[in-house]
Short mmCIF file of C-alpha atoms in Angstrom, two decimals:
data_model
loop_
_atom_site.label_atom_id
_atom_site.label_comp_id
_atom_site.label_asym_id
_atom_site.label_seq_id
_atom_site.Cartn_x
_atom_site.Cartn_y
_atom_site.Cartn_z
CA MET A 1 13.27 57.96 -70.91
CA ASN A 2 16.56 56.74 -72.21
CA ALA A 3 16.18 54.73 -75.37
CA SER A 4 19.08 52.39 -74.79
CA SER A 5 17.16 50.13 -72.45
CA LEU A 6 14.19 49.82 -74.77
CA ASN A 7 15.73 49.54 -78.19
CA GLN A 8 15.82 45.85 -79.10
CA SER A 9 15.60 46.13 -82.89
CA ASP A 10 18.28 45.59 -85.51
CA CYS A 11 18.87 49.35 -85.71
CA PRO A 12 22.00 50.23 -83.70
CA GLU A 13 21.63 53.10 -81.30
CA VAL A 14 23.29 56.26 -82.60
CA GLN A 15 25.94 57.45 -80.15
CA VAL A 16 26.83 61.14 -79.83
CA PRO A 17 30.32 61.94 -78.49
CA PHE A 18 30.36 63.28 -74.94
CA PRO A 19 32.47 66.37 -75.86
CA LEU A 20 29.69 67.50 -78.21
CA PHE A 21 27.07 67.16 -75.45
CA PHE A 22 29.33 68.96 -72.99
CA THR A 23 30.21 71.80 -75.38
CA ILE A 24 26.58 72.49 -76.32
CA GLY A 25 25.56 72.37 -72.66
CA VAL A 26 28.25 74.74 -71.42
CA VAL A 27 27.85 77.27 -74.24
CA SER A 28 24.05 77.30 -74.02
CA LEU A 29 24.25 77.62 -70.23
CA ALA A 30 26.52 80.65 -70.56
CA GLU A 31 24.34 82.24 -73.25
CA ASN A 32 21.06 81.87 -71.38
CA PHE A 33 22.63 83.03 -68.13
CA LEU A 34 23.79 86.13 -70.01
CA VAL A 35 20.24 86.74 -71.29
CA ALA A 36 18.76 86.43 -67.80
CA LEU A 37 21.48 88.67 -66.37
CA ALA A 38 20.88 91.30 -69.07
CA VAL A 39 17.14 91.39 -68.33
CA ILE A 40 17.79 91.74 -64.59
CA TRP A 41 20.58 94.31 -64.99
CA ASN A 42 19.02 96.62 -67.61
CA ARG A 43 16.08 98.58 -66.19
CA ASN A 44 14.81 99.25 -69.70
CA LEU A 45 14.12 95.51 -69.99
CA HIS A 46 12.00 95.36 -66.83
CA SER A 47 8.79 94.71 -68.73
CA PRO A 48 6.36 91.78 -68.89
CA MET A 49 7.58 90.57 -72.28
CA TYR A 50 11.24 90.47 -71.22
CA SER A 51 10.20 88.83 -67.95
CA PHE A 52 8.66 86.03 -69.99
CA ILE A 53 11.80 85.88 -72.15
CA CYS A 54 13.89 85.65 -68.97
CA SER A 55 11.68 82.76 -67.84
CA LEU A 56 12.20 81.06 -71.20
CA ALA A 57 15.98 81.49 -70.81
CA ALA A 58 15.74 79.95 -67.32
CA PHE A 59 13.90 76.89 -68.64
CA ASN A 60 16.49 76.57 -71.42
CA THR A 61 19.22 76.76 -68.79
CA ILE A 62 17.59 73.95 -66.80
CA ALA A 63 17.37 71.75 -69.92
CA SER A 64 21.01 72.23 -70.93
CA LEU A 65 22.36 71.99 -67.37
CA THR A 66 20.33 68.85 -66.61
CA LYS A 67 21.35 66.97 -69.73
CA THR A 68 24.98 68.02 -69.37
CA TRP A 69 25.00 66.79 -65.77
CA GLU A 70 23.39 63.48 -66.79
CA ASN A 71 25.98 62.86 -69.51
CA LEU A 72 28.79 63.76 -67.12
CA MET A 73 27.47 61.24 -64.57
CA ILE A 74 27.24 58.57 -67.28
CA GLN A 75 30.85 59.20 -68.30
CA LEU A 76 32.03 59.00 -64.68
CA ALA A 77 30.09 55.77 -64.14
CA GLU A 78 31.47 54.17 -67.29
CA GLY A 79 34.97 55.21 -66.28
CA GLY A 80 34.61 53.55 -62.90
CA HIS A 81 34.81 56.83 -60.98
CA LEU A 82 31.19 56.63 -59.82
CA GLN A 83 29.59 53.65 -58.16
CA LYS A 84 26.22 52.64 -59.59
CA ARG A 85 23.50 51.93 -57.07
CA ASP A 86 20.15 50.81 -58.39
CA LEU A 87 17.93 52.82 -56.03
CA SER A 88 19.99 56.02 -56.07
CA MET A 89 20.46 55.90 -59.85
CA THR A 90 16.72 55.38 -60.36
CA LYS A 91 15.93 58.37 -58.17
CA LEU A 92 18.54 60.50 -59.94
CA ASP A 93 17.18 59.45 -63.32
CA ASP A 94 13.65 60.41 -62.21
CA VAL A 95 14.88 63.83 -61.07
CA ILE A 96 16.67 64.43 -64.37
CA ASP A 97 13.64 63.32 -66.40
CA SER A 98 11.39 65.57 -64.28
CA LEU A 99 13.64 68.57 -64.90
CA LEU A 100 13.73 67.87 -68.65
CA CYS A 101 9.94 67.57 -68.79
CA MET A 102 9.60 70.75 -66.74
CA SER A 103 11.88 72.66 -69.11
CA PHE A 104 9.90 71.42 -72.13
CA ILE A 105 6.50 72.31 -70.65
CA GLY A 106 7.84 75.57 -69.21
CA SER A 107 9.32 76.67 -72.53
CA PHE A 108 6.03 75.97 -74.23
CA PHE A 109 3.93 77.90 -71.71
CA SER A 110 6.46 80.75 -71.74
CA PHE A 111 5.95 81.00 -75.50
CA MET A 112 2.21 81.01 -74.92
CA ALA A 113 2.52 83.85 -72.39
CA ILE A 114 4.74 85.81 -74.79
CA ALA A 115 2.24 85.30 -77.62
CA VAL A 116 -0.62 86.63 -75.49
CA ASP A 117 1.55 89.56 -74.39
CA ARG A 118 2.36 90.45 -78.02
CA TYR A 119 -1.32 90.17 -78.92
CA ILE A 120 -2.29 92.64 -76.18
CA THR A 121 0.60 94.94 -77.15
CA ILE A 122 -0.51 95.15 -80.77
CA PHE A 123 -4.29 95.23 -80.50
CA TYR A 124 -4.81 96.87 -77.09
CA ALA A 125 -1.88 99.26 -77.10
CA LEU A 126 -3.64 102.08 -75.23
CA ARG A 127 -4.68 99.76 -72.40
CA TYR A 128 -1.60 97.52 -72.43
CA HIS A 129 0.00 98.93 -69.26
CA ASN A 130 -3.28 98.54 -67.39
CA ILE A 131 -3.90 95.01 -68.65
CA MET A 132 -0.38 93.55 -68.44
CA THR A 133 1.26 94.94 -65.31
CA MET A 134 4.49 93.64 -63.79
CA TRP A 135 2.50 92.29 -60.84
CA ARG A 136 0.29 90.24 -63.17
CA ALA A 137 3.35 89.09 -65.10
CA ARG A 138 4.91 87.81 -61.85
CA VAL A 139 1.69 85.99 -60.96
CA ILE A 140 1.58 84.39 -64.43
CA LEU A 141 5.21 83.30 -64.11
CA GLY A 142 4.55 81.87 -60.65
CA VAL A 143 1.61 79.87 -61.97
CA ILE A 144 3.67 78.65 -64.96
CA TRP A 145 6.58 77.46 -62.82
CA ALA A 146 4.36 75.79 -60.19
CA MET A 147 2.20 74.09 -62.81
CA CYS A 148 5.18 72.92 -64.86
CA GLY A 149 6.87 71.45 -61.80
CA ALA A 150 3.72 69.54 -60.81
CA LEU A 151 3.09 68.30 -64.38
CA ALA A 152 6.69 67.16 -64.77
CA VAL A 153 6.56 65.10 -61.56
CA LEU A 154 3.24 63.54 -62.60
CA MET A 155 4.59 62.69 -66.06
CA VAL A 156 7.65 60.91 -64.72
CA LYS A 157 5.89 59.18 -61.80
CA PHE A 158 3.01 57.93 -63.95
CA PHE A 159 4.92 57.63 -67.22
CA THR A 160 3.41 54.21 -67.97
CA SER A 161 -0.13 55.56 -67.53
CA ASN A 162 -1.79 56.15 -70.89
CA PHE A 163 -4.18 58.63 -69.28
CA ILE A 164 -1.32 60.89 -68.13
CA MET A 165 0.39 60.73 -71.53
CA ILE A 166 -2.88 61.46 -73.37
CA CYS A 167 -3.47 64.48 -71.10
CA PHE A 168 0.09 65.69 -71.75
CA ILE A 169 -0.27 65.31 -75.52
CA SER A 170 -3.69 67.01 -75.44
CA VAL A 171 -2.30 70.00 -73.50
CA PHE A 172 0.58 70.26 -75.98
CA VAL A 173 -1.69 70.14 -79.04
CA ILE A 174 -4.22 72.61 -77.61
CA SER A 175 -1.50 75.06 -76.55
CA PHE A 176 0.26 74.74 -79.90
CA THR A 177 -3.04 75.44 -81.72
CA ILE A 178 -3.74 78.53 -79.58
CA ILE A 179 -0.26 79.95 -80.22
CA CYS A 180 -0.54 79.34 -83.98
CA ILE A 181 -3.99 80.97 -84.11
CA LEU A 182 -2.70 84.03 -82.24
CA TYR A 183 0.29 84.46 -84.54
CA VAL A 184 -1.72 83.96 -87.74
CA TYR A 185 -4.38 86.38 -86.51
CA MET A 186 -1.73 88.97 -85.61
CA LEU A 187 -0.10 88.72 -89.04
CA MET A 188 -3.47 89.00 -90.82
CA ARG A 189 -4.47 92.02 -88.76
CA ALA A 190 -1.04 93.52 -89.37
CA ARG A 191 -1.57 93.51 -93.12
CA ILE A 192 -5.00 95.14 -92.74
CA HIS A 193 -3.65 97.76 -90.35
CA ALA A 194 -0.68 98.52 -92.63
CA ARG A 195 -3.07 99.21 -95.52
CA LYS A 196 -5.11 101.55 -93.33
CA ILE A 197 -1.99 103.47 -92.31
CA ALA A 198 -0.91 103.73 -95.95
CA ALA A 199 -4.32 105.18 -96.83
CA LEU A 200 -4.06 107.98 -94.23
CA PRO A 201 -3.07 111.51 -95.32
CA SER A 202 0.68 111.93 -95.54
CA SER A 203 0.78 115.21 -93.57
CA GLY A 204 1.33 115.31 -89.82
CA GLY A 205 3.52 113.35 -87.46
CA GLY A 206 0.71 111.17 -86.14
CA ARG A 207 0.91 108.79 -89.06
CA CYS A 208 4.70 108.47 -88.71
CA ARG A 209 4.39 107.71 -85.01
CA ARG A 210 1.72 105.09 -85.69
CA GLN A 211 3.87 103.50 -88.38
CA LEU A 212 6.91 103.47 -86.08
CA TRP A 213 4.94 101.91 -83.21
CA TRP A 214 3.37 99.31 -85.48
CA ARG A 215 6.67 98.33 -87.04
CA LYS A 216 8.25 97.96 -83.61
CA SER A 217 5.35 95.82 -82.35
CA MET A 218 5.35 93.61 -85.44
CA ARG A 219 9.13 93.23 -85.28
CA GLY A 220 8.68 91.86 -81.77
CA ALA A 221 5.93 89.53 -82.98
CA LEU A 222 8.12 88.34 -85.88
CA THR A 223 11.02 87.69 -83.48
CA LEU A 224 8.81 85.55 -81.27
CA THR A 225 7.49 83.71 -84.34
CA ILE A 226 11.09 82.82 -85.25
CA LEU A 227 11.73 81.72 -81.66
CA PHE A 228 8.63 79.55 -81.65
CA GLY A 229 9.57 77.99 -85.00
CA ALA A 230 13.02 77.10 -83.62
CA PHE A 231 11.37 75.61 -80.53
CA VAL A 232 9.08 73.38 -82.61
CA VAL A 233 11.91 72.18 -84.87
CA CYS A 234 14.26 71.40 -81.96
CA TRP A 235 11.77 69.82 -79.55
CA ALA A 236 9.40 68.00 -81.95
CA PRO A 237 11.63 64.89 -82.45
CA PHE A 238 11.98 64.46 -78.65
CA PHE A 239 8.23 64.93 -78.17
CA PHE A 240 7.54 62.42 -80.95
CA HIS A 241 9.92 60.03 -79.19
CA LEU A 242 7.71 60.18 -76.08
CA ILE A 243 4.59 59.51 -78.16
CA ILE A 244 6.23 56.50 -79.81
CA ILE A 245 7.10 54.98 -76.43
CA MET A 246 3.41 55.12 -75.53
CA VAL A 247 1.83 54.19 -78.88
CA CYS A 248 4.11 51.48 -80.29
CA PRO A 249 6.72 50.38 -77.74
CA MET A 250 7.53 47.06 -79.45
CA ASN A 251 7.16 47.94 -83.13
CA PRO A 252 10.53 47.51 -84.92
CA TYR A 253 10.08 50.67 -87.00
CA CYS A 254 9.33 52.66 -83.86
CA GLU A 255 12.37 51.15 -82.18
CA CYS A 256 14.49 52.27 -85.11
CA TYR A 257 13.26 55.80 -84.57
CA ARG A 258 14.06 55.50 -80.86
CA SER A 259 17.62 54.51 -81.75
CA LEU A 260 18.09 58.18 -82.73
CA PHE A 261 17.34 59.30 -79.17
CA GLN A 262 20.72 60.93 -78.57
CA LEU A 263 20.39 62.96 -81.76
CA HIS A 264 16.99 64.16 -80.55
CA VAL A 265 18.58 65.21 -77.27
CA VAL A 266 21.34 67.11 -79.12
CA LEU A 267 18.68 68.91 -81.15
CA MET A 268 16.74 69.67 -77.96
CA MET A 269 19.85 71.10 -76.28
CA SER A 270 20.64 73.11 -79.41
CA HIS A 271 17.40 75.02 -78.87
CA ALA A 272 18.93 76.54 -75.74
CA LEU A 273 21.92 77.49 -77.91
CA ILE A 274 19.85 79.06 -80.72
CA ASP A 275 17.45 81.22 -78.68
CA PRO A 276 20.01 83.71 -77.28
CA ALA A 277 21.48 84.16 -80.76
CA ILE A 278 18.00 85.09 -82.04
CA TYR A 279 17.55 87.53 -79.13
CA ALA A 280 20.88 89.21 -79.90
CA PHE A 281 20.17 89.39 -83.64
CA ARG A 282 16.60 90.73 -83.36
CA SER A 283 16.65 92.93 -80.22
CA ALA A 284 18.73 96.12 -80.29
CA GLU A 285 18.14 96.67 -76.56
CA LEU A 286 19.51 93.24 -75.68
CA ARG A 287 22.50 93.73 -77.99
CA HIS A 288 23.18 97.02 -76.24
CA SER A 289 22.99 95.30 -72.84
CA PHE A 290 25.28 92.46 -73.95
CA ARG A 291 27.81 94.95 -75.29
CA LYS A 292 27.84 96.89 -72.03
CA MET A 293 28.14 93.80 -69.82
CA LEU A 294 30.93 92.26 -71.89
CA LEU A 295 32.96 95.38 -72.69
CA CYS A 296 32.39 97.72 -69.77
CA SER A 297 34.62 97.18 -66.74
CA ASP A 298 32.71 99.48 -64.36
CA TRP A 299 29.11 98.23 -64.11
CA ASN A 300 27.95 101.10 -61.94
CA GLN A 301 29.22 103.62 -64.44
CA CYS A 302 27.77 101.69 -67.39
CA SER A 303 24.33 101.37 -65.86
#
């Protein structure tokens, strides 16, 4: 999926310095590993929603680690420290592309799972623990990872097939529409519910508890909306790059857009850098876990 071999227009390919790639990759890898470790370590975070967030951090880790490894191999090859072999390099490139596609699809389906989880939390609060159990969350995650791995291999193996690319784009558009509908519906229902709570009598602690629960649920929904917005902004140029390869591979204007491929990759890797910062800023429980892991020397005592 590298643009350098395809770009034959007058637009020079934009080159991003290797230290920038490497820095973003290492920092994002450390951040997402810290998120996954916090979810595993803190028993208060052993819930379906944080399991899905941990899965999202794992997919982000794969994306940043894969692209960092690819750029490191390119630097070693250009420096003469690594011998290029056509067959082995092709296989390695296919593996890297498969992992990148898997991280993209996995991130998207993780967001979809989180959106459904938030929807159940807000509108079926009394039955939430019966509907979304940890066992069901594990099954959902297993299905997501297996399906994403299979789809990624199919995408790379049959990349030149218009049918496969149309199916991929259709799945993306349908999933994106479902997530947007869920979030818009949640926000609309939130406004209606807030007015109903405001109209209740002011006496009694029931109203305060309902308000506290609703604010907490909507804060979680707002956090995930911010996460999803960051995902769309960071991954959309790369996704559009794939569409352009299929729709207009020889058009000079499309080739000019493809010359920005490395910038699209930097933006894609930056998503793995942004997500943990949003977690830490929006989730008090995760901030508390980060503080304990980073500042406490005795883990057994801290836990």
